[in-house]
Amino acid sequence: MTRDQSREAQLSAAFEERFHAPPAGIARAPGRVNLIGEHTDFNEGWVFPAAIERSVYLAASPLPDPVLELAALDLNEEITLPMPDPSKPAEEQARAYPAWARYGAGVAWVLARSGRAVQGLRGVFSSTVPIGSGLSSSAALEVAFATAFKALGGWEASRMELAQACQQAEHAFAGVKCGLMDQFASLHGKEGFALLFDCRTLEFETIPIPAQAALVIADTRVRHKLEDGGYNERREQCEQAVKILARTHPQVRALRDVTTAMLRIESASLPDLVRMRAEHVVGECERTLLMADALRRGDLPSAGELMYAGHASLRDLYQVSVPELDTMVAAAKSIPGCYGARLTGAGFGGCTIQLVEREKAEAFAEALATKYFDATGIPPEVLLSRPAEGAEWINGPGKKE
Ligand code: GLA
């Protein structure tokens, strides 16, 4: 089930207690898990995510003044600050907000700059997406705010436009030069389906997860912070590869346009690290399309092999794995019922995704937690999630926009 009505009731009550009136509504925005296609989105390639049954919930009402009055329930923190000024640059304004409030402020700034009516907002939020775990807690927060601003502002925007606004907010206010995958998935999720998304054309196809398979997500509990720079650095290396390859292959606009054969011929012209990053992205684009094909055919063993290969590439070529992620993947591989496993999201910590035989999924999850704990001393969080519905605005009890 995508919605969590007891969480919604709790949040409404918290809002009412604080502000002495019920909220105008609640925005729900899910996190996502990516089946395959990592660090391909900003290279205009393909990704294959699904929204998950964990969401950010934001109870919100409009304010007459241009003020953001926010309470982060999970952090026990609150702020009352002016809305950002759309006529001024992002950077110095972003610093006025605590890190968690930058996502909401950033979304307000981007939407206002694009001419939307964005009014002051009073909100209380809480998240069941674990923070910094590679399940897109930041994107979910951005999307929750965009959903609330849209509902309260009464204007129209497509889900793709909202996703793009949220991506820009992350660039401008959080300083992470992310691609579009996370915000896209949080807005376009569909219960029971993964989303094959072409990050160049912005077209997507929904592909069902076969009935005999389950998705198991395992949190290593090693936290990543993308602001630390490893992510943007990889992105720059990819851009450098494109620049060099475009000299001899002018049709190359992004790594999406590069083939394995081209890379082999040109490998001497690329610095080592740049070549490795490019090799990962080119291989990963291929694997993503192959995995979508495998799932369309219901060929779970082939899909699983592609996941293992994707993990090895992220570990060895793109170098964004950490020992705990490798331990989790190795543990998963050794347990009966596992088709495939890999790190999901940006890496540097966070979660792995496992494709598992449905009938064995519960036993698998338990065995995985035990093995990981035995190897690392860290108790992981292991969860089963069906692909969930994308973001929604819940306007008063039980009504959906
Ligand atoms: C983060 C970014 C995404 C994507 C992934 C890696 O989640 O926000 O845009 O690049 O990392 O695939």
Tab-separated table of C-alpha atoms and ligand atoms in Angstrom:
chain	number	residue	atom	x	y	z
A	1	MET	CA	0.000	0.000	0.000
A	2	THR	CA	1.391	3.358	-1.001
A	3	ARG	CA	-0.289	5.683	1.507
A	4	ASP	CA	0.215	5.429	5.240
A	5	GLN	CA	-2.957	6.822	6.759
A	6	SER	CA	-1.863	6.553	10.364
A	7	ARG	CA	1.207	8.645	9.512
A	8	GLU	CA	-1.040	11.194	7.796
A	9	ALA	CA	-3.318	11.396	10.860
A	10	GLN	CA	-0.319	11.793	13.164
A	11	LEU	CA	1.095	14.572	11.044
A	12	SER	CA	-2.246	16.409	10.842
A	13	ALA	CA	-2.497	16.206	14.621
A	14	ALA	CA	1.051	17.563	15.030
A	15	PHE	CA	0.242	20.414	12.636
A	16	GLU	CA	-2.982	21.254	14.458
A	17	GLU	CA	-1.339	21.168	17.855
A	18	ARG	CA	1.314	23.618	16.698
A	19	PHE	CA	-0.795	25.969	14.615
A	20	HIS	CA	-4.289	25.543	16.134
A	21	ALA	CA	-5.931	24.720	12.798
A	22	PRO	CA	-5.856	21.648	10.550
A	23	PRO	CA	-3.570	21.757	7.485
A	24	ALA	CA	-5.022	22.546	4.058
A	25	GLY	CA	-3.679	19.199	2.963
A	26	ILE	CA	-0.803	16.755	3.006
A	27	ALA	CA	1.751	16.218	0.267
A	28	ARG	CA	3.125	12.690	0.046
A	29	ALA	CA	6.272	12.102	-2.011
A	30	PRO	CA	7.928	8.673	-2.139
A	31	GLY	CA	11.604	7.769	-2.147
A	32	ARG	CA	12.875	5.550	-4.940
A	33	VAL	CA	15.054	2.568	-5.523
A	34	ASN	CA	16.978	2.201	-8.755
A	35	LEU	CA	17.052	-1.313	-10.240
A	36	ILE	CA	19.925	-0.403	-12.560
A	37	GLY	CA	21.283	2.577	-14.518
A	38	GLU	CA	23.528	4.363	-12.029
A	39	HIS	CA	25.202	7.698	-12.837
A	40	THR	CA	23.727	7.484	-16.308
A	41	ASP	CA	21.007	10.131	-15.897
A	42	PHE	CA	23.278	13.176	-16.153
A	43	ASN	CA	24.959	11.472	-19.110
A	44	GLU	CA	21.623	11.523	-20.954
A	45	GLY	CA	21.349	7.743	-20.716
A	46	TRP	CA	18.694	5.422	-19.274
A	47	VAL	CA	17.701	4.648	-15.706
A	48	PHE	CA	15.308	2.046	-14.314
A	49	PRO	CA	13.922	3.167	-10.938
A	50	ALA	CA	10.715	2.494	-9.014
A	51	ALA	CA	9.079	4.601	-6.310
A	52	ILE	CA	8.972	2.796	-2.952
A	53	GLU	CA	6.517	2.474	-0.076
A	54	ARG	CA	8.439	5.003	2.009
A	55	SER	CA	7.582	8.676	1.695
A	56	VAL	CA	8.044	12.188	2.943
A	57	TYR	CA	4.775	13.579	4.327
A	58	LEU	CA	4.341	17.348	4.459
A	59	ALA	CA	1.226	18.825	6.109
A	60	ALA	CA	0.885	22.357	4.773
A	61	SER	CA	-1.232	25.507	4.710
A	62	PRO	CA	-0.705	28.797	2.897
A	63	LEU	CA	0.434	31.952	4.699
A	64	PRO	CA	-0.480	35.497	3.671
A	65	ASP	CA	3.122	36.730	4.139
A	66	PRO	CA	6.194	35.542	2.208
A	67	VAL	CA	7.434	33.405	5.072
A	68	LEU	CA	8.464	29.772	5.470
A	69	GLU	CA	7.380	28.455	8.830
A	70	LEU	CA	8.588	24.875	8.995
A	71	ALA	CA	8.930	22.125	11.550
A	72	ALA	CA	10.960	18.994	10.875
A	73	LEU	CA	9.337	16.504	13.233
A	74	ASP	CA	12.002	13.810	12.947
A	75	LEU	CA	14.791	16.288	13.724
A	76	ASN	CA	12.842	18.206	16.333
A	77	GLU	CA	13.848	21.475	14.659
A	78	GLU	CA	11.899	24.418	13.354
A	79	ILE	CA	12.459	27.697	11.541
A	80	THR	CA	10.562	30.839	10.598
A	81	LEU	CA	12.425	32.595	7.785
A	82	PRO	CA	11.560	34.815	4.834
A	83	MET	CA	10.896	33.052	1.531
A	84	PRO	CA	13.912	33.263	-0.793
A	85	ASP	CA	13.994	36.226	-3.169
A	86	PRO	CA	13.698	34.963	-6.764
A	87	SER	CA	15.467	38.064	-8.096
A	88	LYS	CA	18.631	37.268	-6.111
A	89	PRO	CA	21.144	34.470	-6.733
A	90	ALA	CA	20.714	31.189	-4.886
A	91	GLU	CA	24.023	30.641	-3.210
A	92	GLU	CA	24.128	33.286	-0.496
A	93	GLN	CA	20.402	32.866	0.205
A	94	ALA	CA	20.700	29.086	0.617
A	95	ARG	CA	23.145	29.559	3.469
A	96	ALA	CA	20.487	31.380	5.512
A	97	TYR	CA	18.520	28.129	5.899
A	98	PRO	CA	19.525	25.030	7.848
A	99	ALA	CA	20.469	22.169	5.481
A	100	TRP	CA	17.095	20.396	5.810
A	101	ALA	CA	15.147	23.589	4.972
A	102	ARG	CA	17.164	24.320	1.818
A	103	TYR	CA	15.174	21.795	-0.188
A	104	GLY	CA	11.849	23.522	0.432
A	105	ALA	CA	13.343	26.996	0.082
A	106	GLY	CA	15.146	25.966	-3.111
A	107	VAL	CA	11.955	24.650	-4.675
A	108	ALA	CA	10.140	27.916	-3.801
A	109	TRP	CA	12.995	29.902	-5.374
A	110	VAL	CA	12.991	27.905	-8.640
A	111	LEU	CA	9.201	27.957	-8.983
A	112	ALA	CA	9.009	31.690	-8.291
A	113	ARG	CA	11.765	32.361	-10.844
A	114	SER	CA	9.749	30.500	-13.456
A	115	GLY	CA	6.851	32.882	-12.806
A	116	ARG	CA	4.630	30.668	-10.647
A	117	ALA	CA	2.686	32.181	-7.802
A	118	VAL	CA	4.421	30.805	-4.714
A	119	GLN	CA	3.056	32.027	-1.425
A	120	GLY	CA	4.279	31.685	2.119
A	121	LEU	CA	3.892	28.240	3.595
A	122	ARG	CA	3.459	26.804	7.031
A	123	GLY	CA	4.389	23.151	7.163
A	124	VAL	CA	5.214	20.188	9.337
A	125	PHE	CA	6.969	17.221	7.800
A	126	SER	CA	8.213	13.778	8.604
A	127	SER	CA	9.879	11.058	6.539
A	128	THR	CA	9.802	7.288	6.450
A	129	VAL	CA	12.560	7.360	3.791
A	130	PRO	CA	15.817	6.856	5.684
A	131	ILE	CA	17.961	10.008	5.288
A	132	GLY	CA	21.191	9.817	3.283
A	133	SER	CA	20.718	6.145	2.458
A	134	GLY	CA	20.563	6.339	-1.336
A	135	LEU	CA	16.757	6.130	-1.429
A	136	SER	CA	16.350	9.780	-2.444
A	137	SER	CA	15.185	11.325	0.775
A	138	SER	CA	16.267	14.738	-0.579
A	139	ALA	CA	14.344	14.391	-3.825
A	140	ALA	CA	11.280	13.199	-1.899
A	141	LEU	CA	11.475	16.315	0.275
A	142	GLU	CA	11.785	18.578	-2.767
A	143	VAL	CA	8.893	16.858	-4.491
A	144	ALA	CA	6.713	17.115	-1.372
A	145	PHE	CA	7.287	20.884	-1.337
A	146	ALA	CA	6.699	21.259	-5.068
A	147	THR	CA	3.454	19.284	-4.724
A	148	ALA	CA	2.321	21.490	-1.843
A	149	PHE	CA	3.253	24.787	-3.562
A	150	LYS	CA	1.377	23.690	-6.674
A	151	ALA	CA	-1.767	22.650	-4.790
A	152	LEU	CA	-1.787	25.790	-2.640
A	153	GLY	CA	-0.912	28.066	-5.565
A	154	GLY	CA	-3.701	26.648	-7.737
A	155	TRP	CA	-1.586	26.595	-10.923
A	156	GLU	CA	-1.017	23.752	-13.376
A	157	ALA	CA	2.287	22.026	-14.115
A	158	SER	CA	3.089	18.613	-15.512
A	159	ARG	CA	4.811	16.069	-13.306
A	160	MET	CA	7.890	16.340	-15.519
A	161	GLU	CA	7.996	20.134	-15.055
A	162	LEU	CA	7.812	19.696	-11.302
A	163	ALA	CA	10.581	17.092	-11.419
A	164	GLN	CA	12.800	19.487	-13.367
A	165	ALA	CA	12.088	22.333	-10.944
A	166	CYS	CA	13.080	20.083	-8.034
A	167	GLN	CA	16.285	19.050	-9.797
A	168	GLN	CA	17.191	22.709	-10.305
A	169	ALA	CA	16.476	23.390	-6.644
A	170	GLU	CA	18.949	20.675	-5.682
A	171	HIS	CA	21.594	22.172	-7.982
A	172	ALA	CA	21.041	25.723	-6.765
A	173	PHE	CA	20.332	25.284	-3.044
A	174	ALA	CA	22.042	22.008	-2.099
A	175	GLY	CA	24.955	22.284	-4.539
A	176	VAL	CA	24.575	18.711	-5.851
A	177	LYS	CA	24.622	18.559	-9.654
A	178	CYS	CA	22.240	15.614	-9.728
A	179	GLY	CA	20.475	14.175	-12.745
A	180	LEU	CA	16.699	13.917	-13.043
A	181	MET	CA	16.145	10.300	-11.987
A	182	ASP	CA	15.159	10.731	-8.339
A	183	GLN	CA	12.728	13.588	-8.782
A	184	PHE	CA	11.298	11.878	-11.875
A	185	ALA	CA	10.707	8.611	-9.996
A	186	SER	CA	9.146	10.281	-6.963
A	187	LEU	CA	6.626	12.006	-9.242
A	188	HIS	CA	5.931	9.227	-11.764
A	189	GLY	CA	5.918	6.083	-9.612
A	190	LYS	CA	3.323	3.456	-10.450
A	191	GLU	CA	2.238	0.671	-8.116
A	192	GLY	CA	3.758	-2.640	-9.224
A	193	PHE	CA	5.900	-1.123	-12.005
A	194	ALA	CA	9.479	-0.038	-12.573
A	195	LEU	CA	10.068	2.944	-14.883
A	196	LEU	CA	12.473	2.754	-17.795
A	197	PHE	CA	13.313	6.437	-18.264
A	198	ASP	CA	15.201	7.913	-21.189
A	199	CYS	CA	16.957	10.918	-19.673
A	200	ARG	CA	17.521	12.530	-23.069
A	201	THR	CA	14.051	12.369	-24.615
A	202	LEU	CA	12.286	12.320	-21.211
A	203	GLU	CA	10.125	9.458	-22.467
A	204	PHE	CA	9.435	6.542	-20.175
A	205	GLU	CA	7.904	3.111	-20.184
A	206	THR	CA	6.343	1.320	-17.220
A	207	ILE	CA	7.459	-2.311	-16.910
A	208	PRO	CA	5.845	-4.641	-14.355
A	209	ILE	CA	7.968	-6.409	-11.779
A	210	PRO	CA	7.186	-10.086	-12.489
A	211	ALA	CA	4.835	-11.652	-9.932
A	212	GLN	CA	7.388	-14.278	-8.935
A	213	ALA	CA	9.957	-11.617	-7.914
A	214	ALA	CA	10.309	-9.324	-4.917
A	215	LEU	CA	12.492	-6.280	-4.312
A	216	VAL	CA	14.480	-6.328	-1.095
A	217	ILE	CA	16.275	-3.148	-0.044
A	218	ALA	CA	19.118	-3.367	2.467
A	219	ASP	CA	20.507	-0.316	4.228
A	220	THR	CA	24.185	-0.741	5.211
A	221	ARG	CA	23.656	2.143	7.648
A	222	VAL	CA	26.829	3.728	6.299
A	223	ARG	CA	25.693	7.237	5.473
A	224	HIS	CA	26.640	9.232	2.430
A	225	LYS	CA	26.670	12.962	1.970
A	226	LEU	CA	26.646	13.883	-1.690
A	227	GLU	CA	27.628	17.445	-0.852
A	228	ASP	CA	31.045	16.064	0.027
A	229	GLY	CA	32.002	16.291	-3.596
A	230	GLY	CA	32.552	12.724	-4.856
A	231	TYR	CA	29.367	12.917	-6.882
A	232	ASN	CA	30.080	16.241	-8.612
A	233	GLU	CA	33.669	15.131	-9.232
A	234	ARG	CA	32.443	12.021	-11.098
A	235	ARG	CA	30.123	14.178	-13.125
A	236	GLU	CA	33.005	16.444	-14.142
A	237	GLN	CA	35.076	13.421	-15.182
A	238	CYS	CA	32.219	12.270	-17.410
A	239	GLU	CA	32.033	15.733	-18.979
A	240	GLN	CA	35.771	15.689	-19.559
A	241	ALA	CA	35.427	12.360	-21.408
A	242	VAL	CA	32.749	13.862	-23.640
A	243	LYS	CA	34.925	16.883	-24.434
A	244	ILE	CA	37.872	14.722	-25.486
A	245	LEU	CA	35.804	12.209	-27.468
A	246	ALA	CA	33.850	14.948	-29.260
A	247	ARG	CA	37.093	16.205	-30.842
A	248	THR	CA	37.256	13.119	-33.033
A	249	HIS	CA	33.559	12.176	-32.902
A	250	PRO	CA	31.566	15.408	-33.218
A	251	GLN	CA	28.258	13.514	-32.878
A	252	VAL	CA	29.105	12.852	-29.213
A	253	ARG	CA	27.078	15.241	-27.036
A	254	ALA	CA	26.981	13.077	-23.931
A	255	LEU	CA	28.340	9.681	-22.866
A	256	ARG	CA	25.046	8.240	-24.072
A	257	ASP	CA	26.364	8.726	-27.619
A	258	VAL	CA	29.540	6.738	-26.977
A	259	THR	CA	29.837	3.050	-27.885
A	260	THR	CA	32.090	0.413	-26.371
A	261	ALA	CA	33.947	0.114	-29.676
A	262	MET	CA	34.572	3.869	-29.825
A	263	LEU	CA	35.908	3.850	-26.284
A	264	ARG	CA	38.280	1.020	-27.073
A	265	ILE	CA	39.743	2.885	-30.041
A	266	GLU	CA	40.035	6.172	-28.155
A	267	SER	CA	41.156	4.787	-24.821
A	268	ALA	CA	44.729	6.139	-25.148
A	269	SER	CA	43.436	9.705	-25.498
A	270	LEU	CA	41.628	9.608	-22.145
A	271	PRO	CA	43.290	10.010	-18.741
A	272	ASP	CA	42.931	6.765	-16.767
A	273	LEU	CA	40.238	7.830	-14.306
A	274	VAL	CA	38.259	9.569	-17.021
A	275	ARG	CA	38.363	6.440	-19.180
A	276	MET	CA	37.203	4.274	-16.273
A	277	ARG	CA	34.243	6.556	-15.516
A	278	ALA	CA	33.269	6.575	-19.192
A	279	GLU	CA	33.570	2.786	-19.420
A	280	HIS	CA	31.205	2.423	-16.511
A	281	VAL	CA	28.599	4.759	-17.979
A	282	VAL	CA	28.702	3.235	-21.463
A	283	GLY	CA	28.417	-0.315	-20.057
A	284	GLU	CA	25.713	0.738	-17.609
A	285	CYS	CA	23.537	2.229	-20.354
A	286	GLU	CA	23.712	-1.111	-22.194
A	287	ARG	CA	22.944	-3.076	-19.038
A	288	THR	CA	19.934	-0.894	-18.284
A	289	LEU	CA	18.320	-1.562	-21.643
A	290	LEU	CA	19.164	-5.268	-21.365
A	291	MET	CA	17.678	-5.470	-17.887
A	292	ALA	CA	14.445	-3.849	-19.049
A	293	ASP	CA	14.312	-6.470	-21.814
A	294	ALA	CA	14.960	-9.267	-19.345
A	295	LEU	CA	12.109	-8.105	-17.094
A	296	ARG	CA	9.761	-7.754	-20.061
A	297	ARG	CA	10.493	-11.425	-20.819
A	298	GLY	CA	10.258	-12.378	-17.141
A	299	ASP	CA	13.855	-13.628	-17.338
A	300	LEU	CA	14.877	-13.033	-13.729
A	301	PRO	CA	18.226	-14.882	-13.773
A	302	SER	CA	19.481	-12.673	-16.636
A	303	ALA	CA	18.194	-9.547	-14.910
A	304	GLY	CA	20.048	-10.615	-11.767
A	305	GLU	CA	23.342	-11.184	-13.601
A	306	LEU	CA	23.128	-7.663	-15.010
A	307	MET	CA	22.725	-6.322	-11.479
A	308	TYR	CA	25.847	-8.115	-10.257
A	309	ALA	CA	27.760	-6.790	-13.266
A	310	GLY	CA	26.464	-3.278	-12.559
A	311	HIS	CA	27.739	-3.480	-9.000
A	312	ALA	CA	31.182	-4.644	-10.093
A	313	SER	CA	31.386	-1.749	-12.523
A	314	LEU	CA	30.396	0.806	-9.866
A	315	ARG	CA	32.989	-0.700	-7.553
A	316	ASP	CA	35.914	-1.094	-9.950
A	317	LEU	CA	35.438	1.509	-12.689
A	318	TYR	CA	33.279	4.242	-11.240
A	319	GLN	CA	34.653	3.664	-7.712
A	320	VAL	CA	31.646	4.698	-5.641
A	321	SER	CA	31.212	1.544	-3.576
A	322	VAL	CA	32.396	1.103	0.015
A	323	PRO	CA	33.369	-2.169	1.774
A	324	GLU	CA	29.991	-2.416	3.532
A	325	LEU	CA	28.109	-2.269	0.224
A	326	ASP	CA	30.396	-4.970	-1.205
A	327	THR	CA	29.830	-7.087	1.910
A	328	MET	CA	26.051	-6.746	1.554
A	329	VAL	CA	26.125	-7.746	-2.116
A	330	ALA	CA	28.373	-10.752	-1.423
A	331	ALA	CA	26.111	-11.818	1.458
A	332	ALA	CA	23.016	-11.513	-0.741
A	333	LYS	CA	24.631	-13.590	-3.478
A	334	SER	CA	25.329	-16.429	-1.062
A	335	ILE	CA	21.695	-16.749	0.094
A	336	PRO	CA	19.235	-19.011	-1.792
A	337	GLY	CA	16.594	-17.175	-3.806
A	338	CYS	CA	18.723	-14.174	-4.816
A	339	TYR	CA	18.760	-13.396	-8.549
A	340	GLY	CA	20.911	-10.292	-8.296
A	341	ALA	CA	22.151	-7.518	-6.012
A	342	ARG	CA	23.891	-4.182	-6.393
A	343	LEU	CA	24.339	-0.853	-4.702
A	344	THR	CA	21.518	1.545	-5.521
A	345	GLY	CA	21.670	5.326	-5.868
A	346	ALA	CA	24.855	7.364	-5.898
A	347	GLY	CA	26.922	4.994	-3.728
A	348	PHE	CA	29.494	6.104	-1.079
A	349	GLY	CA	27.335	4.175	1.445
A	350	GLY	CA	23.581	3.740	1.630
A	351	CYS	CA	21.564	0.820	0.306
A	352	THR	CA	21.724	-2.217	-1.912
A	353	ILE	CA	18.813	-3.536	-3.974
A	354	GLN	CA	18.190	-7.261	-4.316
A	355	LEU	CA	15.964	-9.026	-6.819
A	356	VAL	CA	14.702	-12.108	-5.027
A	357	GLU	CA	12.338	-15.052	-5.516
A	358	ARG	CA	9.061	-13.866	-4.007
A	359	GLU	CA	8.406	-17.069	-2.063
A	360	LYS	CA	11.776	-16.868	-0.366
A	361	ALA	CA	11.828	-13.099	0.190
A	362	GLU	CA	11.057	-13.032	3.939
A	363	ALA	CA	13.555	-15.755	4.783
A	364	PHE	CA	16.077	-14.084	2.482
A	365	ALA	CA	15.681	-10.720	4.227
A	366	GLU	CA	16.263	-12.306	7.625
A	367	ALA	CA	19.306	-14.251	6.481
A	368	LEU	CA	20.753	-11.143	4.834
A	369	ALA	CA	20.420	-9.071	8.012
A	370	THR	CA	22.147	-11.800	10.033
A	371	LYS	CA	25.006	-12.292	7.574
A	372	TYR	CA	25.675	-8.582	7.263
A	373	PHE	CA	25.608	-8.100	11.012
A	374	ASP	CA	27.968	-11.046	11.543
A	375	ALA	CA	30.418	-9.614	9.017
A	376	THR	CA	30.345	-5.941	10.032
A	377	GLY	CA	28.860	-5.646	13.528
A	378	ILE	CA	26.335	-3.164	12.103
A	379	PRO	CA	22.626	-4.035	12.302
A	380	PRO	CA	21.258	-3.230	8.835
A	381	GLU	CA	17.709	-2.265	7.985
A	382	VAL	CA	16.218	-4.648	5.445
A	383	LEU	CA	12.886	-3.848	3.877
A	384	LEU	CA	10.633	-5.328	1.258
A	385	SER	CA	8.871	-2.816	-0.921
A	386	ARG	CA	6.525	-3.080	-3.848
A	387	PRO	CA	6.891	-0.319	-6.435
A	388	ALA	CA	4.623	2.479	-5.236
A	389	GLU	CA	2.551	5.347	-6.629
A	390	GLY	CA	4.163	8.719	-7.246
A	391	ALA	CA	3.604	11.933	-5.314
A	392	GLU	CA	0.122	13.148	-4.454
A	393	TRP	CA	-1.655	15.959	-2.650
A	394	ILE	CA	-4.203	14.747	-0.163
A	395	ASN	CA	-6.710	17.524	0.143
A	396	GLY	CA	-8.635	17.080	3.381
A	397	PRO	CA	-9.497	13.626	4.774
A	398	GLY	CA	-9.630	10.881	2.174
A	399	LYS	CA	-9.785	13.101	-0.955
A	400	LYS	CA	-7.097	12.912	-3.599
A	401	GLU	CA	-6.361	15.789	-5.948
B	1	GLA	C1	21.814	10.383	-7.077
B	1	GLA	C2	21.363	11.495	-8.031
B	1	GLA	C3	20.734	10.910	-9.300
B	1	GLA	C4	21.632	9.856	-9.940
B	1	GLA	C5	22.113	8.849	-8.886
B	1	GLA	C6	23.127	7.893	-9.422
B	1	GLA	O1	20.714	9.684	-6.588
B	1	GLA	O2	20.443	12.352	-7.407
B	1	GLA	O3	20.441	11.944	-10.203
B	1	GLA	O4	22.695	10.435	-10.624
B	1	GLA	O5	22.672	9.485	-7.750
B	1	GLA	O6	22.574	7.102	-10.408
